[in-house]
Amino acid sequence: MKIRNMEFLISAVKPDQYPEEPLPEIAFAGRSNVGKSSMINMLLNRRNFARTSSTPGKTQTINFYEMDHAFRFVDLPGYGYAKVSKVQHESWGGIMNTYLKGRENLLEIIQLVDIRHEPTEQDQEMYKWILDAGFSGIIIATKSDKLKSSQIQKQISIIRKKLNAGGSIIIPISASNRVNKYKVWDLFNEIFEENGYDIKLERQDGTK
Ligand code: GTP
Ligand code: MG
């Protein structure tokens, strides 16, 4: 399929605001500012569809985006922003737990980390939570344009080690340069297929 219709559904903080119809969802977790919203924009060839923040820590809601009434991307609230108060942090935990625990149509939670930095303790906690919850533990390493290509594999090894990610998939991407966009789509196609959904995004010629 080629995506013809994409729609921002809602910024939700509680379950009664979640979209009801049980379409398959793929969610993105990661530190505030890691590039979750930018990746969604890259995947959909849009500039400001998923709102990117110049103010880190701003997206404290669960944002649902729906494609062709077939599947959804879920932009989870970022964590790890230093200026967030304890109360805000607790509310973040509550919002995340409620969504992640009770969502039957959630196929995968993908962990995003900044390729330049060693994963933080919160990244480790999030990743462990993802594995414990039974998801595959796929990692996307963002902002690869900030590194020389010779450094990329080295950073991926550091991320793998620090997150204890074993043989899990780690894909480096650059939303700025649109690098590995189709690697990510291929991965999503596999996730849909594995879960029995007939959703397959077509690759256009000549793109990375
Ligand atoms: P929260 O919504 O606060 O959780 O952040 P987020 O994870 O959605 O990050 P967002 O996509 O808003 O990006 C944060 C900043 O990083 C923005 O200034 C982006 O322009 C920048 N950024 C995102 N992806 C890339 C990338 O691939 N390369 C570079 N150089 N900058 C990027
Ligand atoms: Mg965001």
Short mmCIF file of C-alpha atoms and ligand atoms in Angstrom, two decimals:
data_model
loop_
_atom_site.label_atom_id
_atom_site.label_comp_id
_atom_site.label_asym_id
_atom_site.label_seq_id
_atom_site.Cartn_x
_atom_site.Cartn_y
_atom_site.Cartn_z
CA MET A 1 0.00 0.00 0.00
CA LYS A 2 0.91 3.61 -0.34
CA ILE A 3 -0.29 5.71 2.52
CA ARG A 4 -2.91 8.10 1.24
CA ASN A 5 -4.51 9.35 4.38
CA MET A 6 -2.81 10.18 7.64
CA GLU A 7 -4.52 11.68 10.56
CA PHE A 8 -3.57 12.94 13.98
CA LEU A 9 -6.24 11.47 16.22
CA ILE A 10 -5.67 12.65 19.76
CA SER A 11 -3.23 13.60 22.51
CA ALA A 12 -4.41 11.35 25.28
CA VAL A 13 -3.62 11.21 28.97
CA LYS A 14 -6.20 8.67 30.07
CA PRO A 15 -7.68 5.49 28.65
CA ASP A 16 -11.12 6.86 27.85
CA GLN A 17 -9.38 9.17 25.37
CA TYR A 18 -7.59 6.37 23.52
CA PRO A 19 -8.96 5.61 20.08
CA GLU A 20 -11.45 2.81 20.41
CA GLU A 21 -11.32 0.80 17.25
CA PRO A 22 -8.65 -1.87 17.76
CA LEU A 23 -6.28 -1.16 14.88
CA PRO A 24 -2.71 -2.45 15.24
CA GLU A 25 -0.37 0.03 16.91
CA ILE A 26 3.40 0.46 16.94
CA ALA A 27 4.64 2.69 19.75
CA PHE A 28 7.86 4.68 20.13
CA ALA A 29 9.55 5.20 23.48
CA GLY A 30 12.63 7.19 24.31
CA ARG A 31 14.16 10.14 26.08
CA SER A 32 12.71 13.51 25.53
CA ASN A 33 14.41 15.08 22.50
CA VAL A 34 15.69 11.76 21.14
CA GLY A 35 13.82 12.32 17.88
CA LYS A 36 10.59 10.29 18.16
CA SER A 37 8.38 12.86 16.47
CA SER A 38 11.04 13.58 13.83
CA MET A 39 11.22 9.90 12.95
CA ILE A 40 7.46 9.72 12.45
CA ASN A 41 7.69 12.72 10.14
CA MET A 42 10.52 11.13 8.20
CA LEU A 43 8.61 7.88 7.76
CA LEU A 44 5.57 9.73 6.48
CA ASN A 45 7.44 12.28 4.33
CA ARG A 46 5.95 15.12 6.28
CA ARG A 47 7.60 18.12 7.82
CA ASN A 48 5.56 18.84 10.87
CA PHE A 49 2.89 16.17 11.06
CA ALA A 50 4.07 14.79 14.39
CA ARG A 51 4.91 17.95 16.23
CA THR A 52 8.59 18.27 17.07
CA SER A 53 9.51 20.26 20.11
CA SER A 54 12.19 22.84 20.53
CA THR A 55 11.24 22.65 24.22
CA PRO A 56 12.29 19.23 25.46
CA GLY A 57 9.91 17.40 27.72
CA LYS A 58 6.91 19.08 26.22
CA THR A 59 5.19 16.06 24.77
CA GLN A 60 3.70 14.65 27.97
CA THR A 61 0.78 13.01 26.29
CA ILE A 62 0.29 9.89 24.21
CA ASN A 63 -0.16 10.99 20.62
CA PHE A 64 -2.03 8.70 18.25
CA TYR A 65 -1.52 8.95 14.50
CA GLU A 66 -3.63 6.85 12.17
CA MET A 67 -2.67 5.78 8.64
CA ASP A 68 -5.35 4.88 6.10
CA HIS A 69 -7.61 3.59 8.85
CA ALA A 70 -5.33 0.53 8.85
CA PHE A 71 -2.75 1.06 11.60
CA ARG A 72 -1.44 3.62 14.07
CA PHE A 73 1.81 5.06 15.28
CA VAL A 74 1.87 5.99 18.93
CA ASP A 75 4.26 8.70 20.05
CA LEU A 76 4.84 8.10 23.76
CA PRO A 77 5.77 10.88 26.16
CA GLY A 78 9.52 11.39 26.44
CA TYR A 79 11.34 10.75 29.70
CA GLY A 80 14.54 11.91 31.30
CA TYR A 81 14.19 15.63 30.99
CA ALA A 82 15.97 17.16 34.00
CA LYS A 83 13.58 20.04 34.58
CA VAL A 84 10.55 17.80 34.98
CA SER A 85 9.23 17.92 38.54
CA LYS A 86 8.62 14.84 40.66
CA VAL A 87 4.88 15.22 40.27
CA GLN A 88 5.25 15.45 36.49
CA HIS A 89 7.49 12.41 36.54
CA GLU A 90 4.94 10.39 38.48
CA SER A 91 2.23 11.47 36.12
CA TRP A 92 4.45 10.35 33.22
CA GLY A 93 4.80 6.91 34.81
CA GLY A 94 1.08 6.61 35.35
CA ILE A 95 0.25 7.63 31.80
CA MET A 96 2.80 5.19 30.35
CA ASN A 97 1.83 2.26 32.54
CA THR A 98 -1.84 2.59 31.86
CA TYR A 99 -1.31 2.58 28.11
CA LEU A 100 1.44 -0.02 27.91
CA LYS A 101 -0.16 -2.53 30.25
CA GLY A 102 -3.68 -2.52 28.93
CA ARG A 103 -3.32 -2.16 25.20
CA GLU A 104 -4.10 -5.37 23.39
CA ASN A 105 -3.64 -3.99 19.89
CA LEU A 106 -0.08 -2.83 20.66
CA LEU A 107 2.24 -4.92 18.46
CA GLU A 108 5.62 -3.54 19.46
CA ILE A 109 7.22 -0.79 21.50
CA ILE A 110 10.33 0.42 19.73
CA GLN A 111 13.03 1.99 21.87
CA LEU A 112 14.75 5.05 20.44
CA VAL A 113 18.18 6.12 21.67
CA ASP A 114 20.50 8.89 20.52
CA ILE A 115 23.33 7.20 18.65
CA ARG A 116 25.90 9.65 20.04
CA HIS A 117 25.34 8.87 23.69
CA GLU A 118 25.67 5.93 25.97
CA PRO A 119 22.14 4.89 27.02
CA THR A 120 21.11 6.35 30.38
CA GLU A 121 19.80 4.51 33.40
CA GLN A 122 16.27 5.46 32.36
CA ASP A 123 16.91 4.05 28.88
CA GLN A 124 18.01 0.83 30.55
CA GLU A 125 14.90 0.75 32.71
CA MET A 126 12.62 1.44 29.76
CA TYR A 127 14.31 -1.21 27.66
CA LYS A 128 14.14 -3.79 30.40
CA TRP A 129 10.47 -3.00 30.84
CA ILE A 130 9.89 -3.52 27.10
CA LEU A 131 11.54 -6.94 27.21
CA ASP A 132 9.80 -7.97 30.42
CA ALA A 133 6.48 -7.03 28.86
CA GLY A 134 7.18 -9.55 26.10
CA PHE A 135 8.03 -7.22 23.20
CA SER A 136 11.00 -7.96 20.90
CA GLY A 137 13.29 -5.15 22.01
CA ILE A 138 13.89 -3.45 18.67
CA ILE A 139 16.09 -0.36 18.94
CA ILE A 140 16.34 2.62 16.62
CA ALA A 141 19.43 4.78 17.07
CA THR A 142 18.65 8.36 16.01
CA LYS A 143 20.64 11.30 14.66
CA SER A 144 23.24 9.23 12.80
CA ASP A 145 24.02 12.32 10.70
CA LYS A 146 25.81 13.67 13.77
CA LEU A 147 28.48 10.97 13.52
CA LYS A 148 31.07 10.04 10.93
CA SER A 149 30.04 6.82 9.25
CA SER A 150 33.11 5.11 10.71
CA GLN A 151 31.79 5.75 14.24
CA ILE A 152 28.34 4.35 13.71
CA GLN A 153 29.08 0.66 14.27
CA LYS A 154 31.16 1.45 17.33
CA GLN A 155 28.30 3.40 18.91
CA ILE A 156 25.86 0.64 18.05
CA SER A 157 28.07 -1.83 19.95
CA ILE A 158 28.11 0.48 22.96
CA ILE A 159 24.31 0.80 22.87
CA ARG A 160 23.91 -2.97 22.51
CA LYS A 161 26.16 -3.62 25.45
CA LYS A 162 24.75 -0.97 27.74
CA LEU A 163 21.14 -2.02 27.10
CA ASN A 164 22.03 -5.68 27.28
CA ALA A 165 20.29 -6.05 23.95
CA GLY A 166 21.88 -9.35 22.84
CA GLY A 167 21.16 -9.96 19.18
CA SER A 168 18.26 -7.51 18.96
CA ILE A 169 17.79 -5.39 15.86
CA ILE A 170 19.40 -1.95 16.08
CA ILE A 171 18.79 0.37 13.13
CA PRO A 172 20.65 3.68 12.86
CA ILE A 173 18.57 6.44 11.28
CA SER A 174 18.83 10.09 10.42
CA ALA A 175 15.57 11.98 10.22
CA SER A 176 17.46 15.00 8.92
CA ASN A 177 19.00 13.11 6.00
CA ARG A 178 16.26 10.50 5.68
CA VAL A 179 18.72 7.65 6.09
CA ASN A 180 17.31 4.13 6.52
CA LYS A 181 13.72 5.19 6.19
CA TYR A 182 12.91 2.04 4.23
CA LYS A 183 14.83 -0.20 6.59
CA VAL A 184 12.41 0.95 9.24
CA TRP A 185 9.40 0.44 6.96
CA ASP A 186 10.64 -3.06 6.04
CA LEU A 187 10.83 -3.80 9.72
CA PHE A 188 7.29 -2.55 10.31
CA ASN A 189 6.06 -4.62 7.37
CA GLU A 190 7.59 -7.66 9.06
CA ILE A 191 5.94 -6.79 12.35
CA PHE A 192 2.55 -6.52 10.65
CA GLU A 193 3.10 -9.80 8.85
CA GLU A 194 4.23 -11.65 11.97
CA ASN A 195 1.08 -10.50 13.73
CA GLY A 196 -1.17 -11.60 10.90
CA TYR A 197 -2.01 -8.19 9.44
CA ASP A 198 -2.19 -7.70 5.70
CA ILE A 199 -0.42 -4.33 5.70
CA LYS A 200 2.58 -3.80 3.47
CA LEU A 201 4.01 -0.44 2.61
CA GLU A 202 5.39 -0.25 -0.91
CA ARG A 203 8.89 0.98 -1.41
CA GLN A 204 9.41 3.68 -3.96
CA ASP A 205 12.32 3.33 -6.36
CA GLY A 206 15.50 5.23 -5.85
CA THR A 207 15.00 5.95 -2.18
CA LYS A 208 17.17 4.84 0.67
P1 GTP B 1 9.80 14.90 22.95
O1 GTP B 1 8.53 15.09 22.17
O2 GTP B 1 10.15 16.08 23.79
O3 GTP B 1 9.80 13.63 23.73
O4 GTP B 1 11.01 14.80 21.86
P2 GTP B 1 11.12 13.86 20.58
O5 GTP B 1 11.76 12.58 20.96
O6 GTP B 1 9.82 13.77 19.86
O7 GTP B 1 12.18 14.65 19.68
P3 GTP B 1 11.91 15.58 18.40
O8 GTP B 1 11.55 14.75 17.23
O9 GTP B 1 11.02 16.70 18.78
O10 GTP B 1 13.39 16.11 18.11
C1 GTP B 1 14.13 16.84 19.09
C2 GTP B 1 15.20 17.67 18.41
O11 GTP B 1 16.16 16.82 17.75
C3 GTP B 1 14.65 18.59 17.33
O12 GTP B 1 15.36 19.81 17.40
C4 GTP B 1 14.97 17.86 16.03
O13 GTP B 1 15.15 18.72 14.94
C5 GTP B 1 16.28 17.14 16.38
N1 GTP B 1 16.43 15.90 15.59
C6 GTP B 1 15.54 14.88 15.51
N2 GTP B 1 15.98 13.91 14.70
C7 GTP B 1 17.19 14.32 14.22
C8 GTP B 1 18.16 13.75 13.33
O14 GTP B 1 18.01 12.65 12.76
N3 GTP B 1 19.29 14.47 13.12
C9 GTP B 1 19.52 15.66 13.70
N4 GTP B 1 20.66 16.28 13.43
N5 GTP B 1 18.62 16.24 14.55
C10 GTP B 1 17.48 15.58 14.80
MG MG B 2 7.89 14.43 20.38
#
